[in-house]
XYZ file of C-alpha atoms in Angstrom:
336
model
C 5.142 6.395 23.965
C 2.822 9.206 22.704
C 2.288 8.246 18.969
C -0.576 9.845 16.872
C -1.482 8.497 13.206
C -3.378 11.305 10.583
C -5.298 8.313 9.438
C -4.988 4.729 11.226
C -8.060 3.205 9.823
C -7.402 1.796 6.659
C -6.163 -1.291 5.080
C -1.959 -0.773 6.139
C -2.995 1.419 9.389
C -5.712 -0.522 10.828
C -3.283 -3.948 11.517
C -0.386 -0.636 12.763
C -2.917 1.000 15.345
C -3.909 -2.757 16.211
C -0.022 -3.761 17.185
C 0.740 -0.826 18.303
C -2.662 -0.605 20.862
C -1.676 -4.282 21.782
C 2.179 -2.974 22.122
C 1.029 -0.644 24.566
C 1.354 2.473 23.112
C -0.470 5.148 23.987
C -2.192 6.268 20.267
C -4.341 8.893 19.247
C -6.435 8.868 15.763
C -6.529 11.738 13.595
C -9.302 11.987 11.063
C -12.732 12.560 10.794
C -14.421 10.122 13.393
C -16.377 7.896 10.262
C -15.145 4.530 10.908
C -15.161 4.218 15.143
C -15.658 0.182 14.564
C -11.632 0.048 13.058
C -10.380 1.910 16.247
C -8.159 -0.278 18.495
C -9.880 -0.243 22.288
C -7.457 2.097 24.150
C -7.184 4.721 21.285
C -8.509 7.748 21.392
C -9.378 9.620 18.468
C -9.309 13.306 17.845
C -12.320 14.492 15.641
C -10.453 16.765 12.888
C -9.710 17.601 9.038
C -6.181 17.476 8.053
C -7.120 19.232 4.659
C -8.064 21.756 6.384
C -4.985 23.665 8.291
C -6.661 26.011 10.390
C -8.877 23.378 12.211
C -6.642 20.944 12.554
C -4.152 23.029 14.586
C -7.168 23.806 16.704
C -8.237 20.543 17.029
C -4.487 20.165 17.867
C -4.005 22.327 20.166
C -2.203 21.905 22.674
C -0.839 18.147 22.383
C 2.917 16.909 21.847
C 3.969 13.735 20.859
C 6.943 11.321 20.155
C 6.393 10.116 16.631
C 3.321 11.404 13.860
C 2.439 8.877 11.115
C 0.338 10.793 8.142
C -1.123 7.740 6.714
C -2.936 9.883 3.884
C -0.601 12.842 2.822
C 0.384 12.270 -0.914
C 1.207 15.713 -2.463
C 4.164 18.082 -1.267
C 1.348 19.988 0.444
C 0.212 17.880 2.868
C 3.332 17.346 3.830
C 4.352 20.976 4.201
C 0.696 20.855 6.026
C 2.292 18.437 8.396
C 5.863 20.450 9.126
C 3.977 23.206 9.549
C 1.498 21.798 12.551
C 4.083 19.802 14.357
C 8.060 21.524 13.227
C 8.750 21.804 17.118
C 5.663 18.717 18.825
C 7.379 15.979 17.812
C 10.727 13.651 18.028
C 9.471 11.591 15.087
C 7.511 12.204 12.017
C 6.722 9.561 9.750
C 5.910 9.891 5.837
C 4.320 6.878 4.635
C 5.497 7.049 0.949
C 5.264 4.135 -1.460
C 7.585 1.045 -2.941
C 6.010 2.529 -6.666
C 8.453 5.176 -6.463
C 11.869 3.162 -7.171
C 12.988 3.098 -10.506
C 11.015 2.358 -13.269
C 11.985 -0.214 -15.317
C 14.680 -1.692 -12.670
C 18.024 -1.239 -13.348
C 18.006 -4.675 -10.940
C 15.627 -6.429 -9.576
C 16.191 -6.835 -6.036
C 15.780 -2.916 -5.069
C 17.205 -1.968 -1.680
C 16.873 1.659 0.069
C 20.574 2.203 -0.429
C 21.130 1.139 -4.195
C 18.219 1.821 -6.321
C 16.865 5.427 -7.640
C 13.863 6.811 -7.022
C 12.153 7.312 -10.465
C 8.968 6.251 -12.110
C 7.836 8.253 -15.479
C 4.873 6.409 -15.884
C 2.429 7.174 -12.251
C 1.815 10.623 -10.865
C 0.754 9.438 -7.935
C 4.720 8.380 -7.192
C 5.908 10.749 -8.863
C 4.540 13.046 -5.980
C 5.652 10.654 -3.013
C 9.137 11.282 -4.783
C 8.561 15.212 -3.889
C 6.912 14.464 -0.639
C 10.399 12.380 0.551
C 12.564 15.025 -1.466
C 11.009 17.816 0.545
C 11.397 16.520 3.939
C 14.353 15.561 3.341
C 15.384 19.067 2.346
C 13.479 19.666 5.473
C 15.711 17.583 7.800
C 18.777 18.711 6.383
C 18.397 22.487 6.414
C 16.147 22.342 8.988
C 16.841 19.279 11.442
C 13.028 18.218 10.824
C 12.680 14.316 12.315
C 11.484 12.572 9.465
C 11.717 8.958 8.570
C 10.060 7.259 5.126
C 8.492 4.248 5.289
C 7.880 3.031 1.832
C 5.060 -0.191 1.832
C 4.767 -1.813 -1.644
C 1.518 -4.268 -2.092
C 0.201 -4.794 1.107
C -2.572 -6.435 1.248
C -5.284 -7.716 4.634
C -9.065 -8.962 5.278
C -10.613 -6.175 2.661
C -8.969 -6.402 -0.313
C -8.235 -9.996 -2.917
C -5.080 -8.582 -4.238
C -4.526 -8.407 -7.848
C -2.339 -6.323 -11.146
C -6.709 -6.391 -12.174
C -9.492 -6.062 -9.870
C -12.358 -4.024 -8.575
C -11.337 -1.847 -6.138
C -14.472 -1.017 -5.204
C -15.945 -4.454 -4.941
C -12.909 -6.528 -4.629
C -14.859 -9.564 -4.362
C -15.567 -8.999 -8.284
C -12.094 -11.424 -8.499
C -12.759 -14.469 -7.045
C -16.561 -14.491 -8.211
C -15.318 -14.539 -11.998
C -12.873 -17.311 -11.054
C -15.345 -19.363 -8.968
C -17.820 -18.678 -12.595
C -14.705 -20.667 -14.432
C -15.054 -16.907 -16.389
C -11.245 -16.245 -17.999
C -8.642 -14.042 -15.748
C -6.236 -11.842 -16.886
C -2.795 -12.118 -16.243
C -0.422 -8.828 -17.578
C 2.687 -10.011 -19.302
C 3.479 -13.584 -19.658
C 2.295 -14.338 -15.606
C 6.437 -14.839 -14.526
C 7.655 -11.679 -13.829
C 8.178 -11.299 -9.781
C 6.291 -9.952 -7.157
C 5.578 -9.508 -3.641
C 2.692 -9.396 -1.343
C 2.750 -8.556 1.822
C 0.262 -9.020 5.279
C -1.161 -6.153 7.046
C -0.255 -7.472 10.318
C 4.334 -8.665 8.984
C 3.641 -4.832 7.789
C 3.125 -3.784 11.126
C 5.314 -5.980 13.191
C 8.533 -3.490 11.349
C 6.601 -0.619 11.249
C 5.846 -0.780 15.109
C 9.305 -0.923 15.939
C 10.324 2.192 13.785
C 8.215 4.310 16.411
C 10.547 6.132 18.372
C 13.906 5.021 16.846
C 16.342 7.829 16.708
C 18.307 6.080 14.678
C 15.779 6.103 11.900
C 15.880 10.136 11.832
C 16.762 10.615 8.098
C 16.564 7.627 6.294
C 13.991 5.592 4.446
C 12.811 1.953 4.896
C 10.688 -0.772 3.187
C 8.278 -3.381 4.885
C 7.729 -6.217 2.857
C 7.612 -9.931 3.268
C 10.516 -12.045 2.029
C 8.240 -14.425 0.013
C 8.708 -13.457 -4.040
C 6.242 -14.979 -6.164
C 5.441 -15.098 -9.910
C 1.977 -13.377 -10.783
C 0.843 -16.860 -11.964
C 1.343 -18.371 -8.644
C -0.299 -15.298 -7.421
C -3.419 -15.555 -8.657
C -3.049 -19.216 -8.330
C -3.042 -18.974 -4.906
C -6.178 -16.671 -5.124
C -7.960 -18.794 -6.917
C -6.780 -22.110 -4.257
C -8.647 -19.942 -1.250
C -11.533 -19.856 -3.575
C -11.503 -23.464 -4.381
C -11.069 -23.541 -8.083
C -8.384 -23.217 -10.209
C -8.409 -20.204 -12.610
C -8.610 -19.921 -16.484
C -5.314 -17.679 -16.449
C -5.281 -15.908 -19.774
C -1.980 -13.989 -20.380
C -2.363 -10.643 -22.137
C 0.544 -7.927 -22.338
C 0.818 -4.216 -20.379
C 1.139 -2.608 -23.402
C -2.946 -3.880 -24.998
C -4.267 -3.902 -21.853
C -3.370 -0.086 -21.094
C -4.535 -0.275 -24.773
C -8.382 0.039 -23.698
C -7.975 1.518 -20.376
C -5.084 4.507 -20.278
C -5.274 4.355 -17.108
C -3.487 1.478 -15.641
C -0.535 2.801 -17.090
C 0.538 3.389 -13.732
C -0.475 0.629 -11.816
C 1.257 -1.390 -14.057
C 4.210 -0.637 -16.440
C 4.403 2.322 -12.906
C 4.405 -0.637 -11.036
C 3.547 -4.394 -11.190
C 4.385 -4.770 -14.777
C 8.108 -5.010 -13.226
C 9.866 -6.908 -11.155
C 10.209 -6.416 -8.015
C 11.941 -8.357 -5.137
C 13.002 -6.193 -2.148
C 15.974 -6.663 0.053
C 14.843 -6.349 3.780
C 17.914 -5.828 5.738
C 17.938 -2.084 6.458
C 14.680 -3.063 8.713
C 16.176 -5.989 9.910
C 18.927 -4.705 11.381
C 17.228 -1.937 13.082
C 13.865 -3.873 14.332
C 15.579 -7.459 14.431
C 12.402 -9.000 15.376
C 10.850 -8.546 12.060
C 9.761 -11.144 10.610
C 6.964 -11.590 7.952
C 4.983 -15.135 8.489
C 2.424 -15.075 6.971
C 2.182 -16.820 2.777
C 0.295 -15.731 0.327
C -1.731 -18.482 0.212
C -2.760 -18.868 3.884
C -3.456 -14.736 3.825
C -5.110 -14.972 0.871
C -7.384 -17.455 2.532
C -7.877 -15.312 5.817
C -9.042 -12.725 2.951
C -11.784 -15.058 1.182
C -12.755 -16.809 4.499
C -13.336 -12.772 5.444
C -15.534 -12.263 2.559
C -17.626 -14.828 2.570
C -18.467 -14.378 6.472
C -20.241 -11.618 5.261
C -21.842 -12.057 2.107
C -22.664 -8.244 1.581
C -19.373 -7.755 0.947
C -19.791 -10.283 -1.874
C -20.776 -7.879 -4.306
C -19.287 -7.559 -7.928
C -18.803 -4.518 -10.720
C -20.787 -5.102 -13.639
C -18.928 -2.773 -14.933
C -16.058 -4.599 -14.558
C -16.407 -7.421 -16.018
C -18.007 -6.111 -18.926
C -14.637 -4.285 -19.417
C -13.079 -7.933 -18.635
C -14.934 -9.508 -21.525
C -14.565 -6.844 -23.699
C -10.807 -6.836 -23.508
C -10.603 -10.970 -23.722
C -12.451 -11.013 -26.997
C -10.750 -8.348 -28.823
C -7.068 -10.104 -27.873
C -8.556 -13.609 -28.475
C -9.487 -11.945 -32.129
C -6.529 -10.549 -32.935
C -7.958 -6.444 -32.642
C -6.282 -3.556 -30.512
C -8.201 -0.455 -30.040
C -7.253 2.323 -31.460
């Protein structure tokens, strides 16, 4: 099976690339060639820029694939480029959407592909993903474009310390703050339900979808079945770092008043309980079982960082912002 990954070296896709190569899939990665250290053995790099349609077409000239997966399409314009490039040149096109596209707030906390609508008034990112899905389903219905949609939820790996609040560019900041005994903000009361999925578990479900003709025209989420409260998630991060974190609970609305950019990630995603029914992916890929509990996965992550001291950097601006919010909350003040 010949499979093209557009991207293929990101946090989620690198685990999928590794497993696909291990299973003997002939894997091609189409990207700018800047992250060769994350390319699995046996994969072939096609150097190009998918955002430059003409040069991408030239780089891909003469290729046909059983499956094309775009890991870095975020808008309908991106997806339309893929449709134009790969119509008639692949048997399956997989779009990476997002579980944040599901209804916010949810009418029922258990999410299924069949019964949970797509609607997110809080996050443009999610609305763009929904628009991409709609475009693909229209192309499938009207022209037979062989689209499959996959919706990851919060998926992490070695290089990410996942939380509702952390520095994106310096993820070690959260663990460092915990070890210093500084207060750690948890949105809400810490009791809403959430699902964390290790990228190696996601990969097992995803690779099972490759080449599945019965998946054409369908959407799937792929997550762990482990359900945790946010307090449990932060406690597990602390335990992996060897400390008991000092948790401070602050409402999402208060946090957003200090940083309006948090509205998408909180009200549009992590502040809403999210429990996923994975029956649909398991019916198609019976071997899919998530086997990495968060306590184990986050310990791997902490160990990975500690083995690379150069990656254990802290974001001082993020730390200052946390301190300011906590001080304001403690004093009963709210930014106007």
